[in-house]
Each structure stands twice: as C-alpha cells, then as structure tokens.
Amino acid sequence: MAKIIVVTSGKGGVGKTTSAAAIATGLALRGNKTVVIDFDVGLRNLDLIMGCERRVVYDLVNVIQGEAGLNQALIRDKRSENLHILPASQTRDKDALTLEGVEKVLGDLSEDFDYIICDSPAGIERGAQLAMYFADEAVVVTNPEVSSVRDSDRILGLLSSKSRRAEQNRDPVKEHLLITRYNPNRVDDGDMLNLEDIREILAIDLIGLIPESEAVLRASNQGVPVIHDDKSDAGQAYADTVSRLMGEDVPLRFHSAQKRGLIARMFGGGARR
Amino acid sequence: MSLNRDRAEIAFTFKGGMLPMTVMELASGDPERIRAQLAGKVSQAPAFFQHTPVVLSVEQLDEPHLALERICAVCRAHKLLPVAVRGGADPVKQSAWALGLGWFPPQETRPRAVDSKPAEVPVEAEAELPTPEATGQAGGRIHRGTVRSGQQVSAPEGDLVVIGAVNPGAEVLAAGSVHVYGPLRGRALAGIHGDREAGIFCHDLHAELLSVAGTYKRLEDIDPRMLGRSVQVQLKEDQLRISALV
C-alpha cells in the first residue's frame, strides 16, 4: 500500500508545486517508487517544474473519464526511474474530477508505488478538497507572512474534518508544516514572521524550512527540481525535509541569519545565495 | 438657537444595531408537525419561550405557498414571536408582508461542501468536564485543541470551554460564557441568546472581536494595554468592560 501525501496550502504562489516536485524527486532518489500527481486541472504546472511538458499525451482527466489507461498517462522521469508524473489537464476544469474517479486512480497507483504525492491546487474548493480527501499525510506549505499562515490554518481545519480519515473516524491525517521562502535576514529586520510565531499559531510538526533562494527560480525555469541542485541551500533543505518525511532525525538548518563577510558587505547588501 | 430647535424636533434617531436573534430553520411547512415539536421543546427549556423574537427561515423548503399565518399562530401559542421571514418565493414574501412581518433575502449561498456546517467538534461527555463552573451548566461544551481559521465552535446552551488556541478567522460562541485556556486570536461571542450576565475569559487576549449579548468590541477598540494578558470581559452599563484576571 502506498502512502498518500498531499502538498497543500490554501494560498497560491507559496511553493506547493516546487515542493511537491522536490519531495517526490527526493523520495525517488532514495529508492522509493514514487508518483506525483498534478491536481491543478486547468492550470497545469507540475510538468513544467519536472521538465516533462513536451512528453504529455494523456492526463489525469483522461484517465478518470476512461479515455486512457493509467500506464498511457504516466510519464517516467528522465533522471530517476523510480519517479513517475501524472499530469493535469490544461483544457478542462476542476469539475472534470470526480471523487470516485480519484479514488480509483489512487487505488490503482497504490498497488505499484510506495509514495503518491498529490500536488493540490490553491484555494479550498473542490479541486483542493479532492486532492486532500484520500491523504494519509499532509505537507502544508506556508510562507512567513500573515495571509499565508491564516490560509494554512484554514486548510488544517479542513484536513481535520473533510478528509476520508476524518469522515471514517480513523487516525487523523498526519500534518506537517513546511515553511518556504524563509529569509532569516528579513525576519531579523521584522519584514517576515519568524519561525516560532508560525509554529505557535499553526501548532503542528515542522517537517522542513526552505530558505528563500535563487536556486528555486533557476530550477523552475530549467525544469529540474531544485533538490537535484545539491550545492544550493534550498536543494539541501529539501533533502533534509525528505529525510524527515522518511522518519530520520535531521537537525534544522538555514533558520538563522548568516553573518555577512567583509567582501559581501563591500559589494552590495543584497547578496542572496 | 437653531440647534436647540432641531434637537426639540427630533423624535427619534436611526441607529444600526446587531441584536442576537434566533433563526427558526423550518424543515417542514406543516403547522401540525411544528406544533408537535414545539410542545416538546417548551417542556425541555421553558425559559427560552418568553415571547422570544424569531426569524422564520424557509430557505430549506421548496414550497411556493406556505400556511404562514397558521405557522405564526402556532409559534405565538408557544410564546415565540415571529418578527420576520427569511427566504422563500415571491408569494411567501407577499404573505409575510401581509401579516406585518419583515422579509429577508435568503442567506448568501456558500459552497455546501466547504463550510455550510460548522466543523465537526469533538465534545466530551459533561461528566468529564474538569471545572465545576462548566459542569454546573446544562448543555455546556468543552473543545480540546486548536480552533482554526474558518471553524466555528458553539455551545447553543450553556458555557463553552476551549482548551487550546482560537486562531484568527475562527469563531467561538456560547449561550453562556466563553472560556479560552490559550491565546484568543479569533472572534468570541458570549450570551448569544441575550444573556447579559455571560462573560468571556481568556489567557492571552488578541481577539478580533469580543461580544457579550450583542454588544461588541473590535480589536481596534480594545485597549492595547490589555492585549496579550489574561482577561475577563463583562457587560456593565451597556459597555464591554475588559479587566485583567489577577
């Protein structure tokens, strides 16, 4: 049986797809058979981040509506043979997804995979609810700013009431907090919420902290999940996150401001690695 | 001089107000079924039926014509005063007006799947309530854990005890008092049926809104010196008084 993990946030643009791609890739690189599903029907992005946009033939909606088999729609990742991508449809909307259809797809995938990562659309409507409904675990992606924290809080409320686990009175969905775009210098300046404030409000386990990094944007545009960039701080932070998801105890990094050296101070203050 | 004359001529002023109001959500338009259920309720909670104003909500009914006059008569016979009708087709609106009742448009339709009902709330048996204050109240409720944005936890009769935080965008309501053993960052409404003796008690006040029996204060109106403290909120002379606990 595969473990189903939803990557969700409520708010848009906080890094759900980047995180889903990095986490799925990280799990696959550790030898787990992993599939990542794009639930953002109509705003397909995951294939771009994964760099497989030219290989999309069939998608999730085709499979649900019986127009294609699962094996026709699954795209094998170029870099890791353990990783598959199930893209979303760009031409349909989220009403094309049905609960029964999603259940069948996840059930079929469960037989062949160790991990199923569901990349949720933004919002709290049908698409987001379907992405989270069957989840065993949830990674709630949050930026260090008040509106993102509030939306994450809302999503956590839905996870505890609108998931299959909640409705069947089983053990609740295991919730993890993933903070992205964290910039310790700006936290110290008071521009961003600090780690402790976010943890205090959301009151769930921290699974990872991803520093704000140019490596993320570069990775997105190149279509290579940032976790492959193991020299970058963001890539290393995602690798730590994957370790923790797999149950390892890894110390937290990148949460405090680095003292800038003399050279960095001389050549402009905006140096971000 | 003109000022004085103006004041003398004023017979009234219009003021906006938020009053606690009971909505009677009708699931049936049959006056006899309503009568039977009301008779049972009166024996359970006689104190509630003292010419209590109610709004009859007919949104769930699909009938274009309603025996509104008979429904009102049944309500009055049980000491409920219908003051308005909410929802319903045009004939319902016309007959409400003919009966001297107000009419409200249906509530905004929200996506049902998302938040048409308050989040499911674990409620422990009353016998397990740790404080005598809460056990003494019939229908009191206790909620353990964080109340999150968009969630609503209510105790329609009695006190509500929250052991955990009430986050921004969350709402906790009680017919009696509201006790929050944790930071109160959302909205807290006590005395929602008009109990002016009810209060709000919390550790770490950061509430978006505090209300007792319909009198409210927004975060903006709260003395900043009280923020972050353990406080009690009570209604005194039509004003909310916030004072530090210990």
Short mmCIF file of C-alpha atoms in Angstrom, two decimals:
data_model
loop_
_atom_site.label_atom_id
_atom_site.label_comp_id
_atom_site.label_asym_id
_atom_site.label_seq_id
_atom_site.Cartn_x
_atom_site.Cartn_y
_atom_site.Cartn_z
CA MET A 1 0.00 0.00 0.00
CA ALA A 2 1.34 3.38 -0.96
CA LYS A 3 1.46 6.27 1.42
CA ILE A 4 -0.58 9.17 0.04
CA ILE A 5 0.84 12.62 0.83
CA VAL A 6 -0.93 15.82 -0.21
CA VAL A 7 1.06 19.02 -0.66
CA THR A 8 -1.35 21.87 0.04
CA SER A 9 -1.52 25.43 1.37
CA GLY A 10 -4.78 27.25 0.68
CA LYS A 11 -2.91 30.26 -0.62
CA GLY A 12 -1.48 30.31 -4.12
CA GLY A 13 2.11 31.01 -5.09
CA VAL A 14 3.70 29.79 -1.86
CA GLY A 15 5.61 26.94 -3.47
CA LYS A 16 3.29 23.93 -3.49
CA THR A 17 4.32 22.64 -6.89
CA THR A 18 8.02 23.34 -6.31
CA SER A 19 7.78 21.46 -3.03
CA ALA A 20 5.75 18.57 -4.46
CA ALA A 21 8.29 18.16 -7.27
CA ALA A 22 11.26 18.34 -4.89
CA ILE A 23 9.78 15.97 -2.33
CA ALA A 24 8.68 13.42 -4.95
CA THR A 25 12.11 13.54 -6.57
CA GLY A 26 13.85 13.23 -3.21
CA LEU A 27 11.78 10.19 -2.24
CA ALA A 28 12.51 8.57 -5.61
CA LEU A 29 16.26 9.29 -5.32
CA ARG A 30 16.19 7.36 -2.02
CA GLY A 31 14.87 4.31 -3.84
CA ASN A 32 11.13 4.69 -3.22
CA LYS A 33 8.78 4.08 -6.15
CA THR A 34 7.05 7.44 -6.28
CA VAL A 35 4.35 9.06 -8.39
CA VAL A 36 3.48 12.75 -8.26
CA ILE A 37 0.00 13.80 -9.43
CA ASP A 38 -0.93 17.30 -10.57
CA PHE A 39 -4.44 18.06 -9.26
CA ASP A 40 -4.42 21.61 -10.59
CA VAL A 41 -6.70 20.86 -13.54
CA GLY A 42 -6.81 23.83 -15.88
CA LEU A 43 -3.59 25.40 -14.56
CA ARG A 44 -1.14 22.62 -15.29
CA ASN A 45 2.32 23.49 -13.91
CA LEU A 46 3.90 20.41 -12.44
CA ASP A 47 5.03 19.11 -15.85
CA LEU A 48 6.97 22.36 -16.37
CA ILE A 49 8.71 22.15 -12.99
CA MET A 50 9.52 18.50 -13.67
CA GLY A 51 10.72 19.32 -17.17
CA CYS A 52 8.43 16.84 -18.92
CA GLU A 53 5.97 19.23 -20.58
CA ARG A 54 6.86 18.00 -24.06
CA ARG A 55 6.06 14.44 -23.22
CA VAL A 56 2.48 14.90 -22.01
CA VAL A 57 -0.01 12.91 -24.08
CA TYR A 58 -2.76 11.85 -21.72
CA ASP A 59 -3.60 13.31 -18.32
CA LEU A 60 -5.45 12.70 -15.07
CA VAL A 61 -8.82 13.72 -16.51
CA ASN A 62 -8.40 11.34 -19.46
CA VAL A 63 -7.75 8.50 -17.04
CA ILE A 64 -10.71 9.38 -14.80
CA GLN A 65 -13.04 9.60 -17.78
CA GLY A 66 -11.81 6.30 -19.19
CA GLU A 67 -10.25 7.81 -22.30
CA ALA A 68 -6.79 6.48 -21.48
CA GLY A 69 -5.23 3.85 -19.26
CA LEU A 70 -3.10 4.78 -16.29
CA ASN A 71 0.05 3.43 -17.93
CA GLN A 72 -0.55 5.57 -21.01
CA ALA A 73 -0.82 8.71 -18.93
CA LEU A 74 2.09 8.13 -16.51
CA ILE A 75 5.31 9.83 -17.59
CA ARG A 76 8.57 8.34 -16.43
CA ASP A 77 11.04 10.92 -15.13
CA LYS A 78 14.19 11.40 -17.21
CA ARG A 79 16.50 11.44 -14.21
CA SER A 80 15.08 8.86 -11.86
CA GLU A 81 13.49 5.63 -12.97
CA ASN A 82 11.63 5.35 -9.65
CA LEU A 83 9.69 8.54 -10.35
CA HIS A 84 6.54 8.96 -12.43
CA ILE A 85 4.44 12.02 -13.15
CA LEU A 86 0.68 12.07 -13.74
CA PRO A 87 -0.03 15.46 -15.31
CA ALA A 88 -3.20 17.52 -15.04
CA SER A 89 -5.34 18.54 -17.98
CA GLN A 90 -4.82 22.08 -19.20
CA THR A 91 -8.03 22.27 -21.24
CA ARG A 92 -10.59 21.08 -18.69
CA ASP A 93 -11.62 22.48 -15.34
CA LYS A 94 -11.76 21.03 -11.88
CA ASP A 95 -15.35 19.82 -12.30
CA ALA A 96 -13.96 17.09 -14.53
CA LEU A 97 -12.62 15.37 -11.41
CA THR A 98 -14.93 13.03 -9.51
CA LEU A 99 -14.46 11.55 -6.07
CA GLU A 100 -14.98 8.02 -7.40
CA GLY A 101 -12.58 8.64 -10.27
CA VAL A 102 -9.85 9.98 -8.00
CA GLU A 103 -10.39 7.07 -5.59
CA LYS A 104 -9.98 4.55 -8.43
CA VAL A 105 -6.79 6.19 -9.76
CA LEU A 106 -5.23 6.37 -6.28
CA GLY A 107 -6.29 2.78 -5.59
CA ASP A 108 -4.66 1.52 -8.79
CA LEU A 109 -1.47 3.52 -8.17
CA SER A 110 -1.29 2.24 -4.58
CA GLU A 111 -0.60 -1.25 -5.85
CA ASP A 112 2.58 -0.27 -7.72
CA PHE A 113 4.02 2.65 -5.77
CA ASP A 114 5.46 3.36 -2.32
CA TYR A 115 4.54 7.04 -2.26
CA ILE A 116 1.81 9.03 -4.02
CA ILE A 117 2.37 12.79 -3.85
CA CYS A 118 -0.72 14.89 -4.65
CA ASP A 119 0.07 18.44 -5.75
CA SER A 120 -3.01 20.39 -4.66
CA PRO A 121 -4.37 23.47 -6.43
CA ALA A 122 -4.66 26.68 -4.42
CA GLY A 123 -7.93 27.52 -2.74
CA ILE A 124 -10.27 25.48 -0.58
CA GLU A 125 -12.73 24.46 -3.28
CA ARG A 126 -13.43 21.17 -4.95
CA GLY A 127 -10.02 20.66 -6.57
CA ALA A 128 -8.16 21.22 -3.31
CA GLN A 129 -10.63 19.08 -1.36
CA LEU A 130 -10.32 16.19 -3.80
CA ALA A 131 -6.52 16.39 -3.62
CA MET A 132 -6.57 16.10 0.17
CA TYR A 133 -9.52 13.76 0.65
CA PHE A 134 -7.67 10.44 0.46
CA ALA A 135 -4.41 11.63 2.04
CA ASP A 136 -2.61 9.80 4.84
CA GLU A 137 -0.25 12.70 5.43
CA ALA A 138 -0.28 16.37 4.51
CA VAL A 139 2.56 18.78 3.90
CA VAL A 140 1.18 22.27 4.49
CA VAL A 141 3.35 24.78 2.64
CA THR A 142 3.48 28.17 4.35
CA ASN A 143 5.36 31.41 3.64
CA PRO A 144 6.45 33.59 6.55
CA GLU A 145 3.64 36.11 6.15
CA VAL A 146 0.28 36.51 7.88
CA SER A 147 -2.06 35.75 4.99
CA SER A 148 -0.27 32.53 4.17
CA VAL A 149 -0.37 31.46 7.81
CA ARG A 150 -4.07 32.13 8.04
CA ASP A 151 -4.82 30.18 4.86
CA SER A 152 -2.72 27.28 6.11
CA ASP A 153 -4.70 27.35 9.32
CA ARG A 154 -7.91 27.12 7.29
CA ILE A 155 -6.57 24.15 5.33
CA LEU A 156 -5.60 22.39 8.56
CA GLY A 157 -9.18 22.80 9.73
CA LEU A 158 -10.46 21.21 6.52
CA LEU A 159 -7.96 18.36 6.80
CA SER A 160 -9.33 17.52 10.21
CA SER A 161 -12.95 17.50 9.05
CA LYS A 162 -13.16 16.91 5.30
CA SER A 163 -10.76 14.06 4.70
CA ARG A 164 -11.68 10.40 4.36
CA ARG A 165 -9.73 9.63 7.54
CA ALA A 166 -11.81 12.20 9.43
CA GLU A 167 -15.10 11.01 7.98
CA GLN A 168 -14.35 7.37 8.76
CA ASN A 169 -13.12 8.25 12.26
CA ARG A 170 -9.72 6.72 11.57
CA ASP A 171 -6.41 8.14 12.81
CA PRO A 172 -6.29 11.74 11.62
CA VAL A 173 -4.24 12.87 8.64
CA LYS A 174 -0.65 13.38 9.83
CA GLU A 175 0.04 17.08 9.34
CA HIS A 176 3.48 18.55 8.63
CA LEU A 177 4.46 22.19 8.33
CA LEU A 178 6.84 23.15 5.53
CA ILE A 179 7.97 26.76 5.63
CA THR A 180 9.26 28.07 2.31
CA ARG A 181 10.86 31.33 1.18
CA TYR A 182 12.32 31.88 4.63
CA ASN A 183 14.81 34.71 4.73
CA PRO A 184 16.45 34.98 8.17
CA ASN A 185 17.82 38.46 7.44
CA ARG A 186 14.36 39.77 6.66
CA VAL A 187 12.98 38.00 9.72
CA ASP A 188 15.54 39.82 11.83
CA ASP A 189 14.52 43.08 10.17
CA GLY A 190 10.89 42.40 11.09
CA ASP A 191 9.73 42.10 7.46
CA MET A 192 8.82 38.44 7.84
CA LEU A 193 7.19 36.35 10.54
CA ASN A 194 9.68 34.28 12.44
CA LEU A 195 9.70 30.54 12.69
CA GLU A 196 8.44 30.43 16.26
CA ASP A 197 5.43 32.69 15.55
CA ILE A 198 4.34 30.46 12.68
CA ARG A 199 4.77 27.29 14.70
CA GLU A 200 2.87 28.76 17.62
CA ILE A 201 -0.18 29.64 15.53
CA LEU A 202 -0.31 26.51 13.40
CA ALA A 203 0.71 24.16 16.22
CA ILE A 204 1.86 21.25 14.04
CA ASP A 205 5.19 19.49 13.50
CA LEU A 206 7.78 21.29 11.40
CA ILE A 207 9.00 18.99 8.61
CA GLY A 208 11.26 21.46 6.88
CA LEU A 209 12.37 25.03 6.36
CA ILE A 210 13.36 26.11 2.87
CA PRO A 211 15.36 29.33 2.63
CA GLU A 212 14.50 31.94 0.04
CA SER A 213 16.90 31.13 -2.74
CA GLU A 214 17.67 32.00 -6.32
CA ALA A 215 18.25 28.31 -6.91
CA VAL A 216 14.47 27.75 -6.74
CA LEU A 217 13.62 30.14 -9.56
CA ARG A 218 16.50 28.84 -11.65
CA ALA A 219 15.37 25.25 -11.11
CA SER A 220 11.76 26.06 -12.05
CA ASN A 221 12.76 27.70 -15.28
CA GLN A 222 15.11 24.88 -16.21
CA GLY A 223 12.55 22.22 -15.36
CA VAL A 224 14.87 20.46 -12.95
CA PRO A 225 13.50 20.00 -9.41
CA VAL A 226 15.66 22.07 -7.06
CA ILE A 227 16.55 19.04 -4.95
CA HIS A 228 18.91 17.93 -7.76
CA ASP A 229 20.91 21.11 -7.10
CA ASP A 230 22.65 19.67 -4.06
CA LYS A 231 25.08 22.59 -3.86
CA SER A 232 22.23 25.03 -3.21
CA ASP A 233 20.80 25.80 0.22
CA ALA A 234 17.23 25.18 -0.98
CA GLY A 235 18.21 21.83 -2.51
CA GLN A 236 19.84 20.74 0.73
CA ALA A 237 16.88 21.95 2.78
CA TYR A 238 14.50 19.85 0.63
CA ALA A 239 16.80 16.84 1.04
CA ASP A 240 16.56 17.32 4.83
CA THR A 241 12.77 17.54 4.50
CA VAL A 242 12.63 14.24 2.62
CA SER A 243 14.81 12.60 5.28
CA ARG A 244 12.39 13.74 7.98
CA LEU A 245 9.40 12.50 5.95
CA MET A 246 11.09 9.11 5.88
CA GLY A 247 11.41 9.22 9.66
CA GLU A 248 15.02 10.31 10.10
CA ASP A 249 16.01 12.85 12.72
CA VAL A 250 17.84 15.69 10.99
CA PRO A 251 18.80 19.00 12.64
CA LEU A 252 17.21 22.17 11.30
CA ARG A 253 19.42 24.36 9.08
CA PHE A 254 19.15 27.76 7.39
CA HIS A 255 16.95 29.30 10.11
CA SER A 256 19.33 31.94 11.41
CA ALA A 257 20.95 34.84 9.64
CA GLN A 258 24.48 34.32 8.38
CA LYS A 259 26.98 36.97 9.33
CA ARG A 260 27.94 38.61 6.09
CA GLY A 261 31.67 38.70 5.45
CA LEU A 262 33.65 41.83 4.70
CA ILE A 263 33.64 41.22 0.94
CA ALA A 264 29.88 40.72 0.83
CA ARG A 265 29.34 43.90 2.80
CA MET A 266 31.59 45.85 0.45
CA PHE A 267 29.89 44.61 -2.68
CA GLY A 268 26.22 45.41 -2.14
CA GLY A 269 23.92 44.25 0.59
CA GLY A 270 21.52 42.17 -1.48
CA ALA A 271 23.72 39.11 -1.67
CA ARG A 272 21.48 36.06 -1.50
CA ARG A 273 22.90 32.73 -2.31
CA MET B 1 -30.82 78.73 18.65
CA SER B 2 -31.43 76.76 15.56
CA LEU B 3 -29.52 73.92 17.18
CA ASN B 4 -31.91 73.86 20.11
CA ARG B 5 -34.92 73.91 17.88
CA ASP B 6 -33.55 71.00 15.87
CA ARG B 7 -32.99 68.93 18.95
CA ALA B 8 -36.52 69.57 20.16
CA GLU B 9 -37.95 68.42 16.86
CA ILE B 10 -36.14 65.12 16.83
CA ALA B 11 -38.49 62.34 17.80
CA PHE B 12 -36.07 59.53 17.06
CA THR B 13 -32.77 58.64 15.53
CA PHE B 14 -31.98 55.62 13.39
CA LYS B 15 -29.15 53.50 14.64
CA GLY B 16 -27.60 50.38 13.27
CA GLY B 17 -27.54 47.54 15.76
CA MET B 18 -26.57 43.94 15.98
CA LEU B 19 -29.06 42.08 18.10
CA PRO B 20 -28.94 38.42 18.95
CA MET B 21 -31.73 36.75 17.01
CA THR B 22 -32.94 33.20 16.94
CA VAL B 23 -33.50 31.78 13.50
CA MET B 24 -36.07 29.01 13.25
CA GLU B 25 -34.93 26.93 10.32
CA LEU B 26 -38.07 25.19 9.06
CA ALA B 27 -37.59 21.71 7.66
CA SER B 28 -41.33 21.29 7.21
CA GLY B 29 -44.14 23.66 6.32
CA ASP B 30 -46.73 21.58 8.17
CA PRO B 31 -48.07 23.62 11.13
CA GLU B 32 -49.10 20.45 12.99
CA ARG B 33 -45.60 18.98 12.86
CA ILE B 34 -44.18 22.29 14.04
CA ARG B 35 -46.72 22.36 16.87
CA ALA B 36 -45.78 18.84 17.99
CA GLN B 37 -42.06 19.62 18.05
CA LEU B 38 -42.53 22.96 19.80
CA ALA B 39 -44.60 21.36 22.53
CA GLY B 40 -41.67 19.03 23.28
CA LYS B 41 -39.13 21.88 23.26
CA VAL B 42 -41.16 24.03 25.65
CA SER B 43 -41.12 21.33 28.29
CA GLN B 44 -37.32 20.97 27.86
CA ALA B 45 -36.39 24.63 28.08
CA PRO B 46 -39.34 26.71 29.30
CA ALA B 47 -37.06 29.70 29.97
CA PHE B 48 -36.36 30.07 26.26
CA PHE B 49 -40.01 30.59 25.35
CA GLN B 50 -40.74 34.01 26.79
CA HIS B 51 -42.01 35.98 23.82
CA THR B 52 -38.67 35.31 22.18
CA PRO B 53 -38.43 37.02 18.79
CA VAL B 54 -37.64 34.58 15.99
CA VAL B 55 -36.93 34.80 12.29
CA LEU B 56 -38.63 32.03 10.35
CA SER B 57 -36.21 30.73 7.77
CA VAL B 58 -37.94 28.89 4.93
CA GLU B 59 -34.84 28.51 2.77
CA GLN B 60 -34.81 24.75 3.07
CA LEU B 61 -38.43 24.45 1.99
CA ASP B 62 -39.27 24.00 -1.62
CA GLU B 63 -42.92 25.02 -1.38
CA PRO B 64 -44.05 28.16 -3.20
CA HIS B 65 -47.04 28.57 -0.88
CA LEU B 66 -46.87 28.26 2.85
CA ALA B 67 -49.51 28.28 5.56
CA LEU B 68 -47.58 31.19 7.05
CA GLU B 69 -50.48 32.52 9.08
CA ARG B 70 -51.05 29.18 10.79
CA ILE B 71 -47.32 28.67 11.39
CA CYS B 72 -47.18 32.10 13.06
CA ALA B 73 -50.21 31.25 15.18
CA VAL B 74 -48.54 28.04 16.35
CA CYS B 75 -45.39 29.96 17.25
CA ARG B 76 -47.30 32.61 19.20
CA ALA B 77 -49.23 29.94 21.06
CA HIS B 78 -45.84 28.73 22.30
CA LYS B 79 -44.62 32.21 23.22
CA LEU B 80 -42.38 32.69 20.22
CA LEU B 81 -42.84 35.97 18.36
CA PRO B 82 -42.16 35.68 14.63
CA VAL B 83 -40.79 39.04 13.52
CA ALA B 84 -39.64 38.24 10.02
CA VAL B 85 -39.32 35.58 7.36
CA ARG B 86 -36.11 34.74 5.55
CA GLY B 87 -36.04 33.25 2.07
CA GLY B 88 -38.85 31.70 0.09
CA ALA B 89 -40.57 32.51 -3.19
CA ASP B 90 -42.43 35.69 -4.03
CA PRO B 91 -45.83 34.53 -2.64
CA VAL B 92 -44.12 33.83 0.69
CA LYS B 93 -42.68 37.32 0.70
CA GLN B 94 -46.09 38.85 -0.08
CA SER B 95 -47.86 36.90 2.65
CA ALA B 96 -45.13 37.81 5.15
CA TRP B 97 -45.73 41.47 4.42
CA ALA B 98 -49.49 40.97 4.62
CA LEU B 99 -49.01 39.51 8.11
CA GLY B 100 -46.94 42.52 9.16
CA LEU B 101 -43.68 40.57 9.17
CA GLY B 102 -40.40 41.66 7.66
CA TRP B 103 -38.76 39.70 4.87
CA PHE B 104 -35.06 38.98 4.45
CA PRO B 105 -33.48 37.64 1.30
CA PRO B 106 -32.01 34.15 1.58
CA GLN B 107 -28.58 33.91 3.14
CA GLU B 108 -25.73 34.05 0.68
CA THR B 109 -25.35 30.60 -0.74
CA ARG B 110 -21.98 29.29 0.21
CA PRO B 111 -20.48 26.20 -1.35
CA ARG B 112 -22.11 23.48 0.73
CA ALA B 113 -19.19 21.12 0.61
CA VAL B 114 -16.89 23.66 2.18
CA ASP B 115 -18.48 25.38 5.12
CA SER B 116 -22.23 25.17 5.18
CA LYS B 117 -21.99 23.48 8.53
CA PRO B 118 -19.60 24.25 11.34
CA ALA B 119 -16.61 21.99 11.60
CA GLU B 120 -17.23 18.79 13.46
CA VAL B 121 -16.32 19.33 17.01
CA PRO B 122 -15.31 16.67 19.45
CA VAL B 123 -17.43 17.10 22.52
CA GLU B 124 -16.64 15.22 25.68
CA ALA B 125 -19.35 13.99 27.96
CA GLU B 126 -20.34 16.51 30.56
CA ALA B 127 -19.25 14.27 33.38
CA GLU B 128 -15.66 14.71 32.23
CA LEU B 129 -15.71 18.48 32.42
CA PRO B 130 -12.84 19.43 34.69
CA THR B 131 -14.21 22.65 36.16
CA PRO B 132 -17.29 22.84 38.36
CA GLU B 133 -18.16 26.10 36.62
CA ALA B 134 -18.80 24.28 33.38
CA THR B 135 -20.37 21.15 34.82
CA GLY B 136 -22.98 23.26 36.53
CA GLN B 137 -24.25 24.43 33.14
CA ALA B 138 -26.73 22.35 31.24
CA GLY B 139 -25.59 21.87 27.64
CA GLY B 140 -22.08 23.17 28.26
CA ARG B 141 -19.38 22.08 25.87
CA ILE B 142 -15.68 21.51 26.00
CA HIS B 143 -13.40 21.61 22.98
CA ARG B 144 -9.85 20.33 23.11
CA GLY B 145 -7.36 21.51 20.55
CA THR B 146 -6.85 24.49 18.30
CA VAL B 147 -9.92 26.13 16.76
CA ARG B 148 -8.66 27.02 13.30
CA SER B 149 -9.46 29.76 10.82
CA GLY B 150 -12.90 29.17 9.28
CA GLN B 151 -14.02 26.83 12.05
CA GLN B 152 -16.88 27.64 14.34
CA VAL B 153 -17.39 26.01 17.70
CA SER B 154 -20.55 26.79 19.58
CA ALA B 155 -22.39 25.87 22.74
CA PRO B 156 -26.02 26.71 21.89
CA GLU B 157 -26.94 26.19 25.54
CA GLY B 158 -24.57 26.84 28.39
CA ASP B 159 -20.86 27.62 28.52
CA LEU B 160 -18.11 26.84 26.05
CA VAL B 161 -14.67 25.86 27.27
CA VAL B 162 -11.84 25.78 24.75
CA ILE B 163 -8.62 24.12 25.86
CA GLY B 164 -6.30 25.38 23.16
CA ALA B 165 -5.92 28.39 20.94
CA VAL B 166 -8.64 30.17 18.97
CA ASN B 167 -6.85 31.30 15.82
CA PRO B 168 -7.50 34.38 13.64
CA GLY B 169 -10.59 33.81 11.49
CA ALA B 170 -12.08 31.27 13.90
CA GLU B 171 -15.27 31.87 15.87
CA VAL B 172 -16.35 30.57 19.27
CA LEU B 173 -19.88 31.20 20.53
CA ALA B 174 -21.91 30.28 23.58
CA ALA B 175 -25.31 30.96 25.06
CA GLY B 176 -23.42 31.31 28.35
CA SER B 177 -19.81 32.31 28.89
CA VAL B 178 -16.79 31.56 26.74
CA HIS B 179 -13.60 30.35 28.42
CA VAL B 180 -10.44 30.01 26.39
CA TYR B 181 -7.42 28.38 28.00
CA GLY B 182 -4.99 29.52 25.36
CA PRO B 183 -4.47 32.52 23.11
CA LEU B 184 -7.73 34.05 21.86
CA ARG B 185 -6.96 35.45 18.40
CA GLY B 186 -10.30 34.94 16.66
CA ARG B 187 -13.86 36.05 17.47
CA ALA B 188 -15.56 35.23 20.75
CA LEU B 189 -19.27 35.77 21.32
CA ALA B 190 -20.85 35.07 24.69
CA GLY B 191 -24.53 35.33 25.62
CA ILE B 192 -25.67 34.78 22.04
CA HIS B 193 -29.29 34.43 23.16
CA GLY B 194 -29.09 37.64 25.12
CA ASP B 195 -27.68 36.55 28.48
CA ARG B 196 -26.18 39.79 29.78
CA GLU B 197 -24.50 38.05 32.71
CA ALA B 198 -22.34 35.96 30.41
CA GLY B 199 -18.65 36.76 30.07
CA ILE B 200 -15.53 35.93 28.12
CA PHE B 201 -12.45 34.68 29.94
CA CYS B 202 -9.16 34.03 28.23
CA HIS B 203 -5.41 33.74 28.51
CA ASP B 204 -3.55 35.97 26.11
CA LEU B 205 -6.11 38.33 24.57
CA HIS B 206 -5.67 39.12 20.86
CA ALA B 207 -9.32 38.74 19.85
CA GLU B 208 -10.58 40.08 16.52
CA LEU B 209 -13.99 40.62 18.09
CA LEU B 210 -15.47 40.30 21.56
CA SER B 211 -19.22 40.27 22.06
CA VAL B 212 -21.47 39.78 25.07
CA ALA B 213 -25.23 39.67 24.43
CA GLY B 214 -24.78 41.54 21.16
CA THR B 215 -22.63 44.39 22.48
CA TYR B 216 -19.29 44.12 20.81
CA LYS B 217 -15.78 45.48 20.61
CA ARG B 218 -13.42 45.07 17.68
CA LEU B 219 -9.69 44.55 18.06
CA GLU B 220 -9.28 48.22 17.14
CA ASP B 221 -11.48 49.28 20.07
CA ILE B 222 -9.65 47.17 22.63
CA ASP B 223 -7.25 48.98 24.94
CA PRO B 224 -3.82 47.90 23.66
CA ARG B 225 -2.61 47.56 27.23
CA MET B 226 -4.97 44.60 27.62
CA LEU B 227 -3.54 42.72 24.65
CA GLY B 228 -1.52 39.67 25.48
CA ARG B 229 -2.93 39.48 29.01
CA SER B 230 -5.27 37.15 30.84
CA VAL B 231 -8.57 38.99 30.98
CA GLN B 232 -12.26 38.80 31.68
CA VAL B 233 -14.83 40.59 29.59
CA GLN B 234 -18.20 41.52 31.07
CA LEU B 235 -21.13 43.68 30.16
CA LYS B 236 -21.52 46.63 32.53
CA GLU B 237 -23.92 49.51 31.83
CA ASP B 238 -24.22 48.55 28.18
CA GLN B 239 -20.44 48.67 27.75
CA LEU B 240 -17.98 45.86 27.47
CA ARG B 241 -15.52 46.06 30.34
CA ILE B 242 -12.22 44.30 29.89
CA SER B 243 -10.27 43.76 33.07
CA ALA B 244 -7.17 41.79 33.91
CA LEU B 245 -7.55 38.47 35.67
CA VAL B 246 -5.32 38.50 38.77
#
